[in-house]
Amino acid sequence: MRKLVLGLTAFAGLLLSGCGYNTMQTQDEQIKSAWSEVLNQYQRRADLIPNLVNTVKGYAAQESSVLLGVTQARAKVGSIQATPELVNDPAAFAKFQAAQAELSSALSRLLVVTENYPQLKSDQNFRDLQAQLEGTENRITVARNRYIQAVQNYNVTVRSFPGNLTAMIFGYKPKPNFAVENEAVISKPPAVDFSAPAATPGSAGAPTPAPAH
């Protein structure tokens, strides 16, 4: 009897291996690992923002709308519970992705504004924070690309025959991924028009002199 049970167990193992079950398990673990690294790098960026905002505020307090935009975008990101289960919920994943894209855009606007403040750009603390932010953005890109590839491999497995039959039996479903079209937009630097002279700090809102008669 014991030999029969062992034989059936071994046979079942061969069947599961042949139908892609083990591959799905492996790829699912790879997705979890890749997702953890994405979250790790996004958190690293979020941790840099308060110091960055405070440093900019010390030189450019009048840029309140830009500073507020970064702060609010960071708060929106922090309000989303980025649990491992999020990768199985397309709607929640899309919300997370949109919030991170909004934060990326707000940071881009902030860095463009700092070009108008030479003293800020020469501040050592600001330069250190900017270098850390740039390095983190590069790590985010690498982590996202690894996650994208892991999800693509997994989704191909669960959608292809005979893996799709195994996926249906064991409840494996395709996972949402970062949109490739958004990836290009997020990584594209903001357009800046240098043809017109930049406004000097404190000149915003100054009254226009009346034409002489």
XYZ file of N, CA and C in Angstrom:
639
model
N 0.833 -1.210 0.000
C 0.000 0.000 0.000
C 0.865 1.257 0.000
N 1.917 1.195 0.845
C 2.795 2.358 0.937
C 3.489 2.609 -0.400
N 3.899 1.523 -1.059
C 4.543 1.659 -2.356
C 3.583 2.261 -3.384
N 2.310 1.887 -3.276
C 1.311 2.413 -4.196
C 1.147 3.920 -4.018
N 1.087 4.341 -2.735
C 0.944 5.769 -2.444
C 2.144 6.543 -2.960
N 3.354 5.990 -2.715
C 4.548 6.653 -3.180
C 4.587 6.721 -4.703
N 4.128 5.660 -5.320
C 4.103 5.630 -6.779
C 3.143 6.665 -7.336
N 1.956 6.754 -6.723
C 0.974 7.735 -7.182
C 1.472 9.165 -6.965
N 2.149 9.345 -5.829
C 2.698 10.674 -5.536
C 3.742 11.070 -6.566
N 4.617 10.151 -6.888
C 5.653 10.415 -7.885
C 5.035 10.677 -9.247
N 3.999 9.900 -9.584
C 3.321 10.080 -10.872
C 2.644 11.449 -10.938
N 2.018 11.828 -9.827
C 1.355 13.136 -9.783
C 2.379 14.259 -9.918
N 3.552 14.066 -9.303
C 4.608 15.068 -9.404
C 5.077 15.237 -10.832
N 5.211 14.113 -11.538
C 5.618 14.186 -12.937
C 4.574 14.902 -13.778
N 3.295 14.616 -13.497
C 2.227 15.268 -14.249
C 2.247 16.779 -14.020
N 2.384 17.176 -12.753
C 2.388 18.605 -12.436
C 3.584 19.302 -13.058
N 4.728 18.626 -13.053
C 5.922 19.209 -13.647
C 5.756 19.365 -15.149
N 5.169 18.342 -15.775
C 4.994 18.373 -17.227
C 3.959 19.381 -17.690
N 3.004 19.723 -16.840
C 1.948 20.643 -17.269
C 2.233 22.076 -16.852
N 3.426 22.330 -16.340
C 3.821 23.705 -16.055
C 3.583 24.183 -14.646
N 3.106 23.332 -13.763
C 2.797 23.774 -12.404
C 4.044 24.287 -11.690
N 5.134 23.521 -11.770
C 6.362 23.932 -11.091
C 6.912 25.234 -11.669
N 6.767 25.384 -12.985
C 7.217 26.625 -13.634
C 6.432 27.813 -13.117
N 5.127 27.645 -12.972
C 4.286 28.736 -12.459
C 4.684 29.106 -11.040
N 4.960 28.092 -10.224
C 5.374 28.336 -8.849
C 6.665 29.156 -8.821
N 7.625 28.743 -9.649
C 8.908 29.439 -9.703
C 8.751 30.868 -10.187
N 7.969 31.039 -11.250
C 7.778 32.380 -11.807
C 6.987 33.276 -10.868
N 6.059 32.698 -10.136
C 5.288 33.477 -9.166
C 6.203 34.000 -8.055
N 7.147 33.166 -7.620
C 8.111 33.602 -6.603
C 9.042 34.680 -7.154
N 9.402 34.564 -8.409
C 10.251 35.577 -9.039
C 9.525 36.926 -9.109
N 8.223 36.887 -9.369
C 7.431 38.113 -9.403
C 7.397 38.762 -8.023
N 7.193 37.941 -6.996
C 7.159 38.478 -5.629
C 8.480 39.148 -5.264
N 9.570 38.508 -5.641
C 10.879 39.071 -5.352
C 11.104 40.368 -6.116
N 10.733 40.384 -7.397
C 10.905 41.583 -8.217
C 10.030 42.722 -7.709
N 8.821 42.388 -7.276
C 7.894 43.402 -6.761
C 8.422 44.004 -5.465
N 9.008 43.180 -4.618
C 9.575 43.676 -3.369
C 10.681 44.696 -3.639
N 11.477 44.454 -4.673
C 12.553 45.385 -5.017
C 11.995 46.688 -5.589
N 10.912 46.590 -6.364
C 10.252 47.803 -6.870
C 9.793 48.660 -5.694
N 9.122 48.039 -4.735
C 8.626 48.772 -3.567
C 9.777 49.352 -2.755
N 10.851 48.602 -2.646
C 12.012 49.056 -1.887
C 12.586 50.346 -2.478
N 12.693 50.390 -3.806
C 13.249 51.575 -4.451
C 12.276 52.745 -4.421
N 10.980 52.472 -4.562
C 9.995 53.545 -4.454
C 10.005 54.135 -3.040
N 10.174 53.279 -2.036
C 10.233 53.763 -0.662
C 11.487 54.592 -0.442
N 12.573 54.190 -1.046
C 13.821 54.944 -0.947
C 13.614 56.359 -1.502
N 12.903 56.456 -2.609
C 12.615 57.771 -3.189
C 11.729 58.586 -2.260
N 10.691 57.959 -1.733
C 9.768 58.662 -0.838
C 10.491 59.193 0.397
N 11.474 58.448 0.888
C 12.216 58.874 2.080
C 13.097 60.089 1.802
N 13.520 60.265 0.553
C 14.369 61.401 0.194
C 13.584 62.703 0.057
N 12.298 62.582 -0.259
C 11.517 63.762 -0.626
C 11.395 64.803 0.482
N 11.102 64.449 1.740
C 10.967 65.498 2.767
C 12.202 66.378 2.894
N 13.395 65.777 2.902
C 14.625 66.564 2.991
C 14.828 67.416 1.747
N 14.476 66.858 0.588
C 14.612 67.612 -0.654
C 13.691 68.825 -0.656
N 12.438 68.625 -0.263
C 11.466 69.724 -0.228
C 11.909 70.802 0.763
N 12.375 70.402 1.932
C 12.812 71.372 2.940
C 14.025 72.164 2.468
N 14.930 71.502 1.765
C 16.112 72.196 1.255
C 15.726 73.217 0.197
N 14.851 72.832 -0.722
C 14.395 73.759 -1.757
C 13.638 74.915 -1.133
N 12.828 74.611 -0.132
C 12.026 75.643 0.524
C 12.922 76.719 1.144
N 14.099 76.328 1.607
C 15.000 77.288 2.218
C 15.492 78.346 1.257
N 15.505 78.031 -0.043
C 15.981 78.981 -1.046
C 14.852 79.503 -1.947
N 13.772 78.745 -2.041
C 12.715 79.089 -3.002
C 11.345 78.867 -2.378
N 11.111 79.538 -1.232
C 9.833 79.358 -0.537
C 8.663 79.830 -1.378
N 8.934 80.753 -2.316
C 7.842 81.299 -3.124
C 7.305 80.281 -4.145
N 8.033 79.190 -4.352
C 7.552 78.138 -5.262
C 6.615 77.200 -4.502
N 5.675 77.777 -3.798
C 4.819 76.994 -2.902
C 3.968 75.974 -3.642
N 3.486 76.325 -4.832
C 2.610 75.395 -5.552
C 3.364 74.147 -5.985
N 4.619 74.318 -6.404
C 5.426 73.166 -6.815
C 5.779 72.303 -5.614
N 6.170 72.958 -4.519
C 6.512 72.219 -3.300
C 5.301 71.471 -2.757
N 4.144 72.123 -2.798
C 2.921 71.476 -2.324
C 2.545 70.300 -3.208
N 2.768 70.450 -4.514
C 2.444 69.361 -5.434
C 3.252 68.110 -5.143
N 4.536 68.288 -4.833
C 5.381 67.139 -4.496
C 4.927 66.501 -3.193
N 4.636 67.336 -2.211
C 4.207 66.826 -0.905
C 2.899 66.056 -1.013
N 1.954 66.594 -1.772
C 0.655 65.931 -1.926
C 0.786 64.632 -2.713
N 1.633 64.641 -3.749
C 1.831 63.427 -4.543
C 2.474 62.332 -3.692
N 3.406 62.716 -2.819
C 4.030 61.742 -1.931
C 3.007 61.178 -0.950
N 2.125 62.047 -0.438
C 1.095 61.593 0.492
C 0.138 60.618 -0.179
N -0.186 60.871 -1.445
C -1.095 59.977 -2.174
C -0.460 58.597 -2.347
N 0.835 58.587 -2.656
C 1.543 57.312 -2.782
C 1.536 56.565 -1.456
N 1.779 57.301 -0.366
C 1.823 56.674 0.944
C 0.487 56.144 1.422
N -0.612 56.667 0.849
C -1.943 56.224 1.277
C -2.342 54.888 0.669
N -1.592 54.429 -0.323
C -1.907 53.162 -0.993
C -1.169 52.019 -0.302
N -1.903 51.015 0.119
C -1.315 49.856 0.770
C -0.702 48.935 -0.289
N 0.614 49.033 -0.445
C 1.298 48.265 -1.487
C 1.650 46.878 -0.976
N 0.643 46.085 -0.708
C 0.841 44.725 -0.217
C 1.169 43.787 -1.378
N 1.710 42.596 -1.097
C 1.977 41.643 -2.180
C 0.731 41.297 -2.989
N -0.439 41.359 -2.342
C -1.680 41.023 -3.036
C -2.028 42.052 -4.107
N -1.420 43.228 -4.047
C -1.735 44.280 -5.013
C -1.425 43.844 -6.443
N -0.421 42.972 -6.607
C -0.047 42.539 -7.950
C -1.090 41.601 -8.557
N -2.058 41.187 -7.782
C -3.127 40.333 -8.305
C -4.427 41.112 -8.529
N -4.405 42.408 -8.275
C -5.595 43.254 -8.404
C -5.319 44.330 -9.449
N -5.787 44.140 -10.685
C -5.491 45.103 -11.752
C -5.908 46.531 -11.418
N -7.064 46.715 -10.792
C -7.541 48.057 -10.471
C -6.637 48.729 -9.435
N -6.279 47.986 -8.389
C -5.401 48.530 -7.354
C -4.004 48.786 -7.903
N -3.546 47.906 -8.774
C -2.223 48.076 -9.378
C -2.196 49.334 -10.238
N -3.252 49.561 -11.010
C -3.337 50.751 -11.864
C -3.347 52.022 -11.020
N -4.046 51.979 -9.889
C -4.078 53.130 -8.981
C -2.687 53.410 -8.418
N -1.978 52.363 -8.033
C -0.620 52.510 -7.524
C 0.294 53.093 -8.591
N 0.185 52.571 -9.802
C 1.025 53.040 -10.899
C 0.750 54.509 -11.211
N -0.515 54.911 -11.200
C -0.874 56.301 -11.483
C -0.320 57.237 -10.412
N -0.375 56.805 -9.160
C 0.130 57.635 -8.066
C 1.642 57.813 -8.170
N 2.355 56.744 -8.511
C 3.803 56.847 -8.665
C 4.172 57.725 -9.857
N 3.390 57.640 -10.932
C 3.636 58.484 -12.098
C 3.414 59.951 -11.756
N 2.389 60.232 -10.975
C 2.115 61.606 -10.544
C 3.265 62.151 -9.706
N 3.815 61.317 -8.837
C 4.938 61.744 -8.018
C 6.177 61.994 -8.887
N 6.412 61.146 -9.866
C 7.535 61.346 -10.779
C 7.404 62.669 -11.514
N 6.202 62.981 -11.955
C 5.958 64.229 -12.661
C 6.178 65.433 -11.745
N 5.698 65.344 -10.508
C 5.855 66.446 -9.558
C 7.332 66.679 -9.245
N 8.105 65.620 -9.103
C 9.539 65.758 -8.852
C 10.246 66.389 -10.040
N 9.834 66.032 -11.256
C 10.429 66.627 -12.447
C 10.198 68.129 -12.478
N 8.979 68.548 -12.139
C 8.672 69.985 -12.112
C 9.506 70.697 -11.049
N 9.692 70.046 -9.903
C 10.479 70.643 -8.835
C 11.929 70.859 -9.278
N 12.513 69.866 -9.932
C 13.904 69.973 -10.355
C 14.076 71.017 -11.464
N 13.052 71.187 -12.293
C 13.108 72.234 -13.313
C 13.109 73.606 -12.653
N 12.275 73.786 -11.643
C 12.186 75.068 -10.932
C 13.521 75.427 -10.294
N 14.235 74.440 -9.774
C 15.498 74.719 -9.079
C 16.549 75.310 -10.012
N 16.363 75.170 -11.322
C 17.317 75.756 -12.266
C 17.351 77.272 -12.152
N 16.298 77.872 -11.627
C 16.228 79.328 -11.495
C 16.918 79.854 -10.239
N 17.507 78.958 -9.439
C 18.093 79.371 -8.166
C 19.542 78.881 -8.060
N 20.473 79.674 -8.578
C 21.895 79.259 -8.564
C 22.421 78.945 -7.163
N 21.997 79.715 -6.168
C 22.484 79.458 -4.811
C 22.024 78.086 -4.318
N 20.790 77.723 -4.669
C 20.281 76.403 -4.289
C 21.081 75.310 -4.983
N 21.350 75.497 -6.258
C 22.077 74.486 -7.025
C 23.502 74.292 -6.506
N 24.050 75.337 -5.880
C 25.408 75.235 -5.353
C 25.442 74.706 -3.918
N 24.265 74.554 -3.303
C 24.202 74.049 -1.933
C 24.603 72.570 -1.907
N 25.554 72.225 -1.054
C 26.077 70.859 -1.018
C 25.000 69.853 -0.633
N 24.163 70.213 0.313
C 23.101 69.311 0.744
C 22.140 69.023 -0.405
N 21.809 70.075 -1.167
C 20.909 69.881 -2.299
C 21.560 68.995 -3.359
N 22.840 69.225 -3.619
C 23.525 68.418 -4.630
C 23.578 66.955 -4.213
N 23.806 66.708 -2.922
C 23.826 65.329 -2.432
C 22.458 64.666 -2.588
N 21.405 65.412 -2.223
C 20.049 64.867 -2.340
C 19.685 64.608 -3.799
N 20.078 65.527 -4.674
C 19.788 65.355 -6.095
C 20.502 64.130 -6.651
N 21.754 63.937 -6.245
C 22.504 62.760 -6.702
C 21.854 61.470 -6.199
N 21.407 61.479 -4.939
C 20.732 60.296 -4.393
C 19.420 60.033 -5.122
N 18.705 61.107 -5.451
C 17.436 60.959 -6.157
C 17.655 60.398 -7.555
N 18.672 60.913 -8.251
C 18.963 60.416 -9.595
C 19.360 58.941 -9.548
N 20.180 58.583 -8.555
C 20.562 57.181 -8.424
C 19.372 56.290 -8.124
N 18.454 56.795 -7.300
C 17.252 56.023 -6.963
C 16.351 55.856 -8.172
N 16.218 56.914 -8.977
C 15.397 56.822 -10.184
C 15.952 55.758 -11.124
N 17.275 55.674 -11.213
C 17.888 54.631 -12.046
C 17.587 53.246 -11.492
N 17.643 53.117 -10.161
C 17.332 51.821 -9.539
C 15.864 51.454 -9.751
N 14.995 52.454 -9.706
C 13.568 52.206 -9.944
C 13.365 51.667 -11.354
N 14.048 52.281 -12.324
C 13.920 51.827 -13.708
C 14.365 50.382 -13.855
N 15.491 50.031 -13.241
C 15.999 48.660 -13.318
C 15.026 47.693 -12.644
N 14.530 48.068 -11.453
C 13.611 47.199 -10.713
C 12.303 47.009 -11.472
N 11.793 48.088 -12.046
C 10.555 47.988 -12.830
C 10.744 47.078 -14.035
N 11.867 47.226 -14.729
C 12.113 46.402 -15.914
C 12.207 44.923 -15.551
N 12.827 44.629 -14.407
C 12.911 43.231 -13.971
C 11.524 42.690 -13.629
N 10.721 43.532 -13.000
C 9.368 43.107 -12.674
C 8.559 42.884 -13.955
N 8.670 43.807 -14.897
C 7.952 43.681 -16.169
C 8.305 42.366 -16.852
N 9.596 42.038 -16.879
C 10.025 40.802 -17.530
C 9.509 39.578 -16.785
N 9.542 39.619 -15.455
C 9.062 38.480 -14.666
C 7.576 38.242 -14.899
N 6.804 39.315 -14.957
C 5.363 39.174 -15.182
C 5.080 38.691 -16.604
N 5.837 39.183 -17.564
C 5.643 38.735 -18.944
C 5.884 37.233 -19.068
N 6.961 36.754 -18.452
C 7.257 35.323 -18.506
C 6.139 34.499 -17.861
N 5.677 34.959 -16.708
C 4.604 34.256 -15.993
C 3.315 34.264 -16.808
N 2.947 35.426 -17.343
C 1.691 35.535 -18.094
C 1.702 34.660 -19.343
N 2.859 34.554 -19.994
C 2.961 33.673 -21.160
C 2.713 32.227 -20.736
N 3.249 31.835 -19.592
C 3.078 30.465 -19.102
C 1.621 30.147 -18.806
N 0.929 31.046 -18.105
C -0.448 30.743 -17.693
C -1.447 30.901 -18.842
N -1.012 31.505 -19.943
C -1.916 31.680 -21.082
C -1.664 30.673 -22.198
N -0.539 29.968 -22.128
C -0.169 29.036 -23.194
C -0.563 27.613 -22.833
N -0.882 26.824 -23.846
C -1.225 25.410 -23.647
C 0.052 24.608 -23.442
N 0.082 23.652 -22.501
C -1.014 23.215 -21.626
C -1.036 23.946 -20.278
N -0.161 24.933 -20.148
C -0.109 25.642 -18.879
C -1.405 26.335 -18.520
N -2.163 26.766 -19.531
C -3.429 27.450 -19.246
C -4.426 26.530 -18.552
N -4.349 25.220 -18.852
C -5.240 24.266 -18.187
C -4.852 24.113 -16.716
N -3.551 24.021 -16.483
C -3.066 23.936 -15.096
C -3.414 25.200 -14.326
N -3.240 26.340 -14.980
C -3.546 27.624 -14.337
C -5.012 27.709 -13.961
N -5.876 27.197 -14.831
C -7.309 27.222 -14.559
C -7.652 26.319 -13.379
N -7.015 25.163 -13.302
C -7.300 24.220 -12.228
C -6.849 24.761 -10.878
N -5.649 25.374 -10.854
C -5.068 25.816 -9.584
C -5.284 27.301 -9.298
N -6.027 27.967 -10.143
C -6.380 29.357 -9.877
C -5.301 30.380 -10.177
N -4.355 30.038 -11.024
C -3.331 31.011 -11.421
C -3.903 31.912 -12.519
N -3.855 33.215 -12.292
C -4.403 34.160 -13.255
C -3.302 35.109 -13.731
N -3.452 35.654 -14.959
C -2.470 36.650 -15.426
C -2.398 37.827 -14.455
N -1.225 38.387 -14.299
C -1.016 39.496 -13.369
C -0.891 40.809 -14.139
N -1.332 41.904 -13.530
C -1.193 43.212 -14.191
C 0.275 43.613 -14.253
N 0.592 44.416 -15.247
C 1.974 44.837 -15.427
C 2.039 46.340 -15.622
N 3.226 46.904 -15.471
C 3.402 48.317 -15.766
C 3.167 48.530 -17.247
N 2.406 49.560 -17.577
C 2.100 49.840 -18.970
C 3.352 50.350 -19.670
N 3.691 49.745 -20.791
C 4.906 50.115 -21.505
C 4.809 51.538 -22.024
N 3.616 51.948 -22.492
C 3.483 53.306 -23.008
C 3.696 54.343 -21.910
N 3.272 54.035 -20.682
C 3.493 54.957 -19.569
C 4.961 54.994 -19.171
N 5.646 53.876 -19.354
C 7.073 53.808 -19.010
C 7.854 54.863 -19.789
N 7.512 55.028 -21.079
C 8.222 56.000 -21.904
C 7.928 57.424 -21.452
N 6.681 57.675 -21.075
C 6.296 59.015 -20.641
C 6.958 59.366 -19.322
N 6.958 58.414 -18.381
C 7.522 58.670 -17.058
C 9.021 58.935 -17.137
N 9.730 58.195 -17.992
C 11.177 58.326 -18.058
C 11.633 59.502 -18.915
N 10.694 60.149 -19.622
C 11.047 61.271 -20.491
C 11.197 62.539 -19.669
N 12.336 63.248 -19.807
C 12.505 64.486 -19.033
C 11.520 65.548 -19.480
N 11.083 66.415 -18.575
C 10.125 67.454 -18.938
C 10.712 68.421 -19.943
N 9.860 68.891 -20.853
C 10.302 69.851 -21.853
C 10.454 71.224 -21.216
N 11.602 71.844 -21.455
C 11.861 73.169 -20.896
C 12.247 74.099 -22.033
N 11.582 75.254 -22.125
C 11.847 76.229 -23.169
C 12.848 77.248 -22.649
N 14.067 77.201 -23.198
C 15.102 78.130 -22.767
C 15.212 79.337 -23.712
N 14.286 79.429 -24.669
C 14.348 80.549 -25.605
C 13.988 81.861 -24.943
N 13.119 81.798 -23.893
C 12.729 83.003 -23.170
C 13.521 83.079 -21.882
N 13.935 84.278 -21.462
C 14.698 84.405 -20.218
C 13.881 83.966 -19.028
N 14.526 83.272 -18.092
C 13.828 82.798 -16.895
C 13.523 83.970 -15.988
N 12.369 83.896 -15.318
C 11.991 84.950 -14.392
C 12.894 84.898 -13.177
N 13.317 86.051 -12.713
C 14.166 86.093 -11.532
C 13.337 85.835 -10.299
N 13.920 85.239 -9.255
C 13.167 84.956 -8.031
C 12.553 86.213 -7.454
N 11.292 86.122 -7.123
C 10.599 87.241 -6.501
C 9.947 88.164 -7.502
N 10.178 87.898 -8.833
C 9.591 88.788 -9.827
C 8.177 88.412 -10.173
N 7.740 87.182 -9.788
C 6.392 86.738 -10.118
C 5.378 87.641 -9.453
N 4.408 88.027 -10.220
C 3.323 88.836 -9.680
C 3.625 90.317 -9.675
N 4.806 90.756 -10.206
C 5.119 92.175 -10.223
C 4.244 92.877 -11.233
N 3.723 94.071 -10.941
C 2.832 94.768 -11.844
C 3.574 95.209 -13.109
N 2.868 95.152 -14.236
C 3.437 95.599 -15.503
C 3.324 97.098 -15.606
N 4.425 97.799 -15.905
C 4.357 99.266 -15.970
C 3.430 99.728 -17.079
N 2.699 100.764 -16.762
C 1.748 101.301 -17.749
C 2.504 101.960 -18.879
N 2.025 101.820 -20.116
C 2.699 102.425 -21.269
C 2.677 103.936 -21.150
N 3.764 104.550 -21.572
C 3.848 106.023 -21.526
C 3.005 106.626 -22.618
N 2.358 107.716 -22.316
C 1.522 108.411 -23.305
C 2.227 109.651 -23.815
